[in-house]
PDB file of C-alpha atoms and ligand atoms in Angstrom:
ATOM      1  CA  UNK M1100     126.331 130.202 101.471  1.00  0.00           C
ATOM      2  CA  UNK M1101     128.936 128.513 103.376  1.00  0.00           C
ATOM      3  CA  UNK M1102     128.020 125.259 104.674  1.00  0.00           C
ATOM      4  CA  UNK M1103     127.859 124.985 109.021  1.00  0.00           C
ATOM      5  CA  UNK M1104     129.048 128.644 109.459  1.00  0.00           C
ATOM      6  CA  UNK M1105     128.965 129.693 113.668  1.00  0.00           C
ATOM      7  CA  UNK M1106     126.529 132.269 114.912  1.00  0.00           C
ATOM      8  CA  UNK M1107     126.744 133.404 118.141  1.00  0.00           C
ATOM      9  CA  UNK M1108     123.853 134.199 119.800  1.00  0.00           C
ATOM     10  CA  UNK M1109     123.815 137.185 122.158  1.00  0.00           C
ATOM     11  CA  UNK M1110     120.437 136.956 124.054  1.00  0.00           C
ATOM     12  CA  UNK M1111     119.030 136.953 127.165  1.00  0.00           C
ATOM     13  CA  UNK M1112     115.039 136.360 126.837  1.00  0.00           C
ATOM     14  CA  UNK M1113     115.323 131.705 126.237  1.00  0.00           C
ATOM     15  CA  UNK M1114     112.543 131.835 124.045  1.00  0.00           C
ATOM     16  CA  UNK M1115     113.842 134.384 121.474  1.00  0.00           C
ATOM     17  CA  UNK M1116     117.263 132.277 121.614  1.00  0.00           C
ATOM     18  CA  UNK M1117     115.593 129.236 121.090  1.00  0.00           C
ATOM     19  CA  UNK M1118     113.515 130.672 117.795  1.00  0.00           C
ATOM     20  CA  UNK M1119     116.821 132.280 116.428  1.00  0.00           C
ATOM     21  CA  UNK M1120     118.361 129.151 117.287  1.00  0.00           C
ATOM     22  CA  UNK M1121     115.833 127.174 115.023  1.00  0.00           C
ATOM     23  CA  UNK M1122     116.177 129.576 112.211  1.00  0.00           C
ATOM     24  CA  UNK M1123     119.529 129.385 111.699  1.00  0.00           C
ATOM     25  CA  UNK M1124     119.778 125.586 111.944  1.00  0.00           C
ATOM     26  CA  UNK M1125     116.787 125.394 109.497  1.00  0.00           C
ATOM     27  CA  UNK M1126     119.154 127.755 107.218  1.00  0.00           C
ATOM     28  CA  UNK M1127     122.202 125.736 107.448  1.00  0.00           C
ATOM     29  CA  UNK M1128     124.536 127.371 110.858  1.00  0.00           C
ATOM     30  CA  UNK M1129     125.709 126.345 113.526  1.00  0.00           C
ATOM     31  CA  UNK M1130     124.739 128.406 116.572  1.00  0.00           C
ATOM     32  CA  UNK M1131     126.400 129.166 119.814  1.00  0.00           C
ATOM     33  CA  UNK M1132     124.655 130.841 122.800  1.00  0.00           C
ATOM     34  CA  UNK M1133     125.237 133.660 125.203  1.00  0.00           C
ATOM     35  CA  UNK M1134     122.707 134.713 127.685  1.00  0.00           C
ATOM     36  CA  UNK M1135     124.431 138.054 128.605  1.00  0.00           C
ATOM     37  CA  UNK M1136     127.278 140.181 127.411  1.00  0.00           C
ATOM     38  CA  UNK M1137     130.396 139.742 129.316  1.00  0.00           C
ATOM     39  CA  UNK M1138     129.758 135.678 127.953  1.00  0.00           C
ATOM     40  CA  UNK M1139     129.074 137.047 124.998  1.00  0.00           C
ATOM     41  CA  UNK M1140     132.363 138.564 124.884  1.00  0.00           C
ATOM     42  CA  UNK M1141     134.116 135.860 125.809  1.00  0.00           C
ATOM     43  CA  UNK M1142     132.314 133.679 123.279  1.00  0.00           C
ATOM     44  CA  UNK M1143     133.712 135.778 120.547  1.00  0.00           C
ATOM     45  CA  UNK M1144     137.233 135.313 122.180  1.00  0.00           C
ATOM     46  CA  UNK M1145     136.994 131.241 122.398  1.00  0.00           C
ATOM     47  CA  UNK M1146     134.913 130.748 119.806  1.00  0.00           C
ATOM     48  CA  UNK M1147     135.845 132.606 116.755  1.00  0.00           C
ATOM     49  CA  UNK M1148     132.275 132.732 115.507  1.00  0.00           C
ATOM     50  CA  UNK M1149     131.444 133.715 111.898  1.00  0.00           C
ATOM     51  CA  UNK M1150     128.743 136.262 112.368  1.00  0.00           C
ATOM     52  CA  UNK M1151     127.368 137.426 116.067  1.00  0.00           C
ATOM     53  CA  UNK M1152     123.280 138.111 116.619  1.00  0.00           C
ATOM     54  CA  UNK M1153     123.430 140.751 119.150  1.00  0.00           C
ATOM     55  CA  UNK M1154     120.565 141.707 121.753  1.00  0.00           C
ATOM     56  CA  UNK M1155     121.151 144.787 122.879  1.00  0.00           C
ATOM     57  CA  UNK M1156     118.571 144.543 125.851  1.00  0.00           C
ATOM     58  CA  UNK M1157     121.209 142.499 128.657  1.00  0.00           C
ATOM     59  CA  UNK M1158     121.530 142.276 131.878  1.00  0.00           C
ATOM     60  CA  UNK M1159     124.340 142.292 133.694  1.00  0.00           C
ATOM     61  CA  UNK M1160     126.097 145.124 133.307  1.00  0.00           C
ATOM     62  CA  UNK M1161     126.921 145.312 129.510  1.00  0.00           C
ATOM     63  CA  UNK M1162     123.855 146.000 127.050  1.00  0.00           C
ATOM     64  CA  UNK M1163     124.547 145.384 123.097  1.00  0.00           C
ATOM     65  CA  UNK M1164     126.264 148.164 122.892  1.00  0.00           C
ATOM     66  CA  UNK M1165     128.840 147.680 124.946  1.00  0.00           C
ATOM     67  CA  UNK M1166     129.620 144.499 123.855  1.00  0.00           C
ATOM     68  CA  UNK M1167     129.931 145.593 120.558  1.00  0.00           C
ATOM     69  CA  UNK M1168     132.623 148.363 121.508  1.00  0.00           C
ATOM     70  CA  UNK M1169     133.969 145.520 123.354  1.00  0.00           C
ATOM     71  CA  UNK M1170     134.441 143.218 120.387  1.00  0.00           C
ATOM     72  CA  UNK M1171     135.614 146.306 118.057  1.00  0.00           C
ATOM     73  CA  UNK M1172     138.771 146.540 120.066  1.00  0.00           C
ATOM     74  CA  UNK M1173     140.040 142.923 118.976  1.00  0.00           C
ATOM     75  CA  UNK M1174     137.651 141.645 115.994  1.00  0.00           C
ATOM     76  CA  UNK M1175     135.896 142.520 113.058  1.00  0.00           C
ATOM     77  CA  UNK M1176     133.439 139.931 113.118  1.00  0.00           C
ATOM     78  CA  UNK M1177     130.399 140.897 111.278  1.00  0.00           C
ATOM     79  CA  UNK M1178     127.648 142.046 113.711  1.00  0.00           C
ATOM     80  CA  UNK M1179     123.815 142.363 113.420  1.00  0.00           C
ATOM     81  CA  UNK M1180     122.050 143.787 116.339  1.00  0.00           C
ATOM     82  CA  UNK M1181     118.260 142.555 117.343  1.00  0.00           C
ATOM     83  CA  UNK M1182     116.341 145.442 117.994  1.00  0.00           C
ATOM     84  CA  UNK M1183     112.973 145.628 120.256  1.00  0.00           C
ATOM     85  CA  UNK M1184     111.945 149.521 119.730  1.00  0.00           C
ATOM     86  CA  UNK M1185     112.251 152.596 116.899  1.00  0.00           C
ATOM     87  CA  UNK M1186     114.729 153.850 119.806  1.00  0.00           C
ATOM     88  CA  UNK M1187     116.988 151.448 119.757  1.00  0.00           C
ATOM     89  CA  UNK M1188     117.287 151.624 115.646  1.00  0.00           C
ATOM     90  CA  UNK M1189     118.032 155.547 115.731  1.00  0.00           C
ATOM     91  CA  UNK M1190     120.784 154.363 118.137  1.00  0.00           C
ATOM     92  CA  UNK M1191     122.416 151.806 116.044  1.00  0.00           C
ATOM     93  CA  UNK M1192     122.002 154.037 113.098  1.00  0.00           C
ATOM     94  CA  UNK M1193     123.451 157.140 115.129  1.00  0.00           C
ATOM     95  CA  UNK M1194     126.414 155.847 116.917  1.00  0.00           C
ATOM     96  CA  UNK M1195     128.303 153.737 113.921  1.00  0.00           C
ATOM     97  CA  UNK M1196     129.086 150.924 116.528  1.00  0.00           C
ATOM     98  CA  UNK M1197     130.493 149.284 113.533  1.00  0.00           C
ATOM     99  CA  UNK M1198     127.348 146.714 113.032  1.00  0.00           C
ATOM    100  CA  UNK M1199     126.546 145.432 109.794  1.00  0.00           C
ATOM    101  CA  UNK M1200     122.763 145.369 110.105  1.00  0.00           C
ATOM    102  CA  UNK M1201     119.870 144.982 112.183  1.00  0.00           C
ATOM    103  CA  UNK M1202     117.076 143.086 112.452  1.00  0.00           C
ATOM    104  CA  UNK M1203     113.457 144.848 114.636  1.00  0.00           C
ATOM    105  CA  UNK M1204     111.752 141.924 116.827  1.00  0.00           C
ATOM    106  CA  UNK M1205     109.397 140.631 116.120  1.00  0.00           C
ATOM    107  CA  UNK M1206     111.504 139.235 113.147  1.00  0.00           C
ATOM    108  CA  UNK M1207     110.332 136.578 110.245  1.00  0.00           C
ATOM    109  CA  UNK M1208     112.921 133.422 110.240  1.00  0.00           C
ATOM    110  CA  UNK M1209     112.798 134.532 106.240  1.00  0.00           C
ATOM    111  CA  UNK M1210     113.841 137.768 107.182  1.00  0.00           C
ATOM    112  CA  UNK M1211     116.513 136.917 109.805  1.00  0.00           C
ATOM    113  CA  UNK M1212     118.056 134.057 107.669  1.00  0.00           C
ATOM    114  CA  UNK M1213     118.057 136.530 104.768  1.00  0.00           C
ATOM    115  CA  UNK M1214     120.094 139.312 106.373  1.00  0.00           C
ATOM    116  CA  UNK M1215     122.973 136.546 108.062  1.00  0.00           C
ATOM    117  CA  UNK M1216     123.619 135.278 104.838  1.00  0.00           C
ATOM    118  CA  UNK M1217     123.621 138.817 103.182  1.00  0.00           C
ATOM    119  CA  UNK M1218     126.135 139.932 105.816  1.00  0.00           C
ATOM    120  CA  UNK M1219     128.250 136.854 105.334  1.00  0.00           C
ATOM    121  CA  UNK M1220     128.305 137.051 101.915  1.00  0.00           C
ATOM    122  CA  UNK M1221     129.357 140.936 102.282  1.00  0.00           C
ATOM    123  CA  UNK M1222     132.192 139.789 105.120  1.00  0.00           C
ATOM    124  CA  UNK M1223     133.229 136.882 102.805  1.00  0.00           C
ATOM    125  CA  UNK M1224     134.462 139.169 100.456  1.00  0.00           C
ATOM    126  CA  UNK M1225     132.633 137.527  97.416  1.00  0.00           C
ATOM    127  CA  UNK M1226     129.470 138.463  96.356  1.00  0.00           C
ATOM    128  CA  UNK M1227     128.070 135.736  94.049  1.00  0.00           C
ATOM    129  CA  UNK M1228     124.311 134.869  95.001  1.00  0.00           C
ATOM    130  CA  UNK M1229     122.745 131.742  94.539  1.00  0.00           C
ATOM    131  CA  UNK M1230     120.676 131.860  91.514  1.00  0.00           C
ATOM    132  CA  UNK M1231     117.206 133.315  93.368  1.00  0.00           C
ATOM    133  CA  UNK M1232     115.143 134.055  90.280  1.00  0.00           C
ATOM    134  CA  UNK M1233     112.106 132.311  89.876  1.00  0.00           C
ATOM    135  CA  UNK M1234     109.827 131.304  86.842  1.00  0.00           C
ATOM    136  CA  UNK M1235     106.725 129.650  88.017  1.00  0.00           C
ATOM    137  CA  UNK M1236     103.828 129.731  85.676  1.00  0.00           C
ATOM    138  CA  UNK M1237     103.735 133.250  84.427  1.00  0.00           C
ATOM    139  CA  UNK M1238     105.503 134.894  87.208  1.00  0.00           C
ATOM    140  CA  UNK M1239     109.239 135.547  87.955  1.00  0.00           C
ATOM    141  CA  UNK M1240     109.995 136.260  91.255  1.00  0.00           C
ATOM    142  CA  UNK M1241     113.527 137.752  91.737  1.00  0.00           C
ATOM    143  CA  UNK M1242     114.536 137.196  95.264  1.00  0.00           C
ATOM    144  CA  UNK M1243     117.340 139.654  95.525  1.00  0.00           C
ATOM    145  CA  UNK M1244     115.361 142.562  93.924  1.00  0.00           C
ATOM    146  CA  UNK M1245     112.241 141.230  95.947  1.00  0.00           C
ATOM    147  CA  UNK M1246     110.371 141.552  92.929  1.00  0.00           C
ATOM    148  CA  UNK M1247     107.422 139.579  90.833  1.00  0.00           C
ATOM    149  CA  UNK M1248     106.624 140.204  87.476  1.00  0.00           C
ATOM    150  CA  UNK M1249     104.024 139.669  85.297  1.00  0.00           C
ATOM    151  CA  UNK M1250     105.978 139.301  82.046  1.00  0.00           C
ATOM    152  CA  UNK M1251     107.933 142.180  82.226  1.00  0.00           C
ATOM    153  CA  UNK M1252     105.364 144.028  83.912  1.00  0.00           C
ATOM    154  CA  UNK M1253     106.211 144.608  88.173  1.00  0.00           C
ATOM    155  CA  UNK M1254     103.224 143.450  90.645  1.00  0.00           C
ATOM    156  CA  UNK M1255     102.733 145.772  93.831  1.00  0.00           C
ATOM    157  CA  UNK M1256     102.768 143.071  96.862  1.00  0.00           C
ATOM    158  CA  UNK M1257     102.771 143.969 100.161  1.00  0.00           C
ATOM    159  CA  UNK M1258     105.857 141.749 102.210  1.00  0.00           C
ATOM    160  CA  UNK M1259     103.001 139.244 103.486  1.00  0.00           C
ATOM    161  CA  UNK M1260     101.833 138.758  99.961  1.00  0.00           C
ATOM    162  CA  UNK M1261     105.685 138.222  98.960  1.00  0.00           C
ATOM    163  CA  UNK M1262     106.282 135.753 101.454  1.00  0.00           C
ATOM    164  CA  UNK M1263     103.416 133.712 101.302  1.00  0.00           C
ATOM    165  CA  UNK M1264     104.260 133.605  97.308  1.00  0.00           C
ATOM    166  CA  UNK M1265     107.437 132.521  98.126  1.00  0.00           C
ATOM    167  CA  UNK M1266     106.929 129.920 100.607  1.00  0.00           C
ATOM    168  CA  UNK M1267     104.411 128.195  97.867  1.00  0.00           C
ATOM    169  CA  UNK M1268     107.059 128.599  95.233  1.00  0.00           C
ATOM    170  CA  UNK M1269     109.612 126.993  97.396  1.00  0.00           C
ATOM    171  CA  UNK M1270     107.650 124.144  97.812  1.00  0.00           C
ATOM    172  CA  UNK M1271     106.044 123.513  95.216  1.00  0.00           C
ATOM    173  CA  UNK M1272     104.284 120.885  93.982  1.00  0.00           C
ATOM    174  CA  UNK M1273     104.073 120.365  97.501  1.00  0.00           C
ATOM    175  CA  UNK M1274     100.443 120.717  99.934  1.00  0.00           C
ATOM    176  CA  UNK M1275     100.880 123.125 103.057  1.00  0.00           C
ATOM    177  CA  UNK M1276      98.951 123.449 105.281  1.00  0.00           C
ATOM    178  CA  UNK M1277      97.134 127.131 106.649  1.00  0.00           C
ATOM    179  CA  UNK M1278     100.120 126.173 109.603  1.00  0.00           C
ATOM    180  CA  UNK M1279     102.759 125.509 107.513  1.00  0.00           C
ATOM    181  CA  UNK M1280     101.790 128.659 105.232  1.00  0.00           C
ATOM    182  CA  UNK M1281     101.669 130.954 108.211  1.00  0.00           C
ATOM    183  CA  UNK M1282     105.100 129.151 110.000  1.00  0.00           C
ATOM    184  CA  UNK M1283     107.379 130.206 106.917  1.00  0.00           C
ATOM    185  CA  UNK M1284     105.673 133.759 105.809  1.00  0.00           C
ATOM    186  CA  UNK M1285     104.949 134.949 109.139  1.00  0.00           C
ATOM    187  CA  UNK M1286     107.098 133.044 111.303  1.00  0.00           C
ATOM    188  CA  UNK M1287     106.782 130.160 114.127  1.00  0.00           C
ATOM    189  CA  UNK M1288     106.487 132.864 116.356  1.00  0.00           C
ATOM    190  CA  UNK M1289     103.499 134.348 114.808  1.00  0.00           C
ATOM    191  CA  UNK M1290      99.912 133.590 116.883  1.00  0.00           C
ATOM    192  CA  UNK M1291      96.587 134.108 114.951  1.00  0.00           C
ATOM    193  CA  UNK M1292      94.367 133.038 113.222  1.00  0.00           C
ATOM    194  CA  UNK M1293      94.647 130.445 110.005  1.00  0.00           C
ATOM    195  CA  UNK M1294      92.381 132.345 108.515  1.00  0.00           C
ATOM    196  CA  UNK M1295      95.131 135.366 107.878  1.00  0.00           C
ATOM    197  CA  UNK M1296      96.365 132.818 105.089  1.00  0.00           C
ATOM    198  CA  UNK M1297      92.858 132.676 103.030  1.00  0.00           C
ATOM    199  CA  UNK M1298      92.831 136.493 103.069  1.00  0.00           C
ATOM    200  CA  UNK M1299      96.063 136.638 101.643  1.00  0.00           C
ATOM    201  CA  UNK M1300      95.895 134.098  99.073  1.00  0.00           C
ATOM    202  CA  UNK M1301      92.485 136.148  97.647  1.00  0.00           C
ATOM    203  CA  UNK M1302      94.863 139.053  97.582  1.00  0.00           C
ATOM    204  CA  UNK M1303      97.218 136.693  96.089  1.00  0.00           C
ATOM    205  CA  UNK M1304      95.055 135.649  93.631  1.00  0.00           C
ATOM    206  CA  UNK M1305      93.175 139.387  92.814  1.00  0.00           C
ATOM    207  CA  UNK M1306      96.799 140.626  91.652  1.00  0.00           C
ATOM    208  CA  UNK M1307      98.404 137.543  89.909  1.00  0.00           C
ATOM    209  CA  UNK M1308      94.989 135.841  88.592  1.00  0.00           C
ATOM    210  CA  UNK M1309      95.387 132.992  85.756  1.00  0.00           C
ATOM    211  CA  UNK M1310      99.383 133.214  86.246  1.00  0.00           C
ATOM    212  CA  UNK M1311      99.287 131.945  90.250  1.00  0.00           C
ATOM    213  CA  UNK M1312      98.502 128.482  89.797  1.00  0.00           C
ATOM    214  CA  UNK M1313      97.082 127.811  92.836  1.00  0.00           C
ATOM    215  CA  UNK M1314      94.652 124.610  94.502  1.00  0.00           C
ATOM    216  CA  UNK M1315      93.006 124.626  97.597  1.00  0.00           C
ATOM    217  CA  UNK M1316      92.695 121.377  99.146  1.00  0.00           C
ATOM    218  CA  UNK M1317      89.436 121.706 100.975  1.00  0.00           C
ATOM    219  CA  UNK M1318      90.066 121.263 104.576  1.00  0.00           C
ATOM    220  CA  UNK M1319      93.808 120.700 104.013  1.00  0.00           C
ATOM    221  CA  UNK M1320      95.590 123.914 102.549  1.00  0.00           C
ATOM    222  CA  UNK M1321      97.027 125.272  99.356  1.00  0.00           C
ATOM    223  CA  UNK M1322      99.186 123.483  96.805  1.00  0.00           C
ATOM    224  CA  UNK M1323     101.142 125.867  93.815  1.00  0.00           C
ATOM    225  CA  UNK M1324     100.882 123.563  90.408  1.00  0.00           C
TER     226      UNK M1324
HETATM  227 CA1   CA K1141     116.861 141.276 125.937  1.00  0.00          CA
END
């Protein structure tokens, strides 16, 4: 990744903005705002972003889609539209607007910091990944094939299971807490119960056993050796 690349944020709800907004600094971009499309628009004009996160809910006049027409006329910056329903998907998928991708609300920050830097990488023109393989007791996790072996041998884990696994890889050594846990794998957005994160670390621990070298810190959270 490109250090301080600009995404453009094209969305009117604050609090979605704000989370996307948080994501993408936490993942290294700097973000720009628009709170409808005709700014949005304009943005892309003065701004020159990178990469453009497109609502297509807006008021005003000009929903997602039009602003992406819009932009097609003058730039091929890389766009990934923010879906809110199954409806909306069949229509990006149908009418070849010429986005790159799409993310479904509600999204996880993993996810949506995932597909930017995919689509960047794609726009770049150079493909190289960072190295996202890891061995961590017994296990390999290979980020870009979203896999975890056993040895050689593939574990079934549903995308909860993955991302808890991963957050405790990427920090480990480290003590989460149930908060922190549920903040990375399910997203700051997420509301529930802490709880969730026991149930998955049993699952967890059922498929990996002796290789997932895992404490709990009684009262505290979950620390990977
Ligand atoms: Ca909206």
């Amino acid at each position: 990744m490109t250090d301080q690349e600009l995404v453009l944020i094209v969305e009117d709800d604050p609090n979605i903005a704000d989370l996307v907004d948080l994501y993408l600094g936490k993942g290294g971009y700097r973000t720009i705002h628009a709170s409808n499309g005709a700014a949005g628009v304009a943005a892309v004009r003065d701004r020159r972003p990178d990469l453009v996160l497109l609502d297509i809910g807006l008021p005003g006049g000009l929903d997602g889609f039009d602003v992406c027409q819009q932009l097609r006329v003058h730039s091929n910056v890389p766009v990934i539209f923010m879906t809110a329903r199954d409806d909306e998907v069949d229509r990006v998928m149908g009418l070849k607007l010429g986005a790159d991708d799409y993310v479904v609300k509600p999204f996880s920050p993993r996810e949506l910091v995932a597909r930017v830097e995919a689509v960047l990488r794609r726009a770049s023109g150079h493909d190289a990944p960072r190295s996202t393989v890891h061995e961590v007791g017994g296990l390999t996790i290979d980020e870009d094939r979203h896999e975890v072996r056993i040895g050689d041998k593939p574990v079934e884990l549903t995308r909860r299971e993955y991302d808890l696994l991963l957050a405790l890889v990427e920090n480990r050594g480290l003590t989460l807490t149930r908060r922190q846990l549920l903040d990375q794998a399910w997203g700051v957005d997420w509301i529930g119960d802490e709880r969730t994160v026991d149930v998955h670390v049993r699952q967890l621990r059922v498929k990996l056993g002796e290789n997932l070298q895992l404490h709990t810190l009684r009262g505290t959270g979950y620390r990977l050796a």
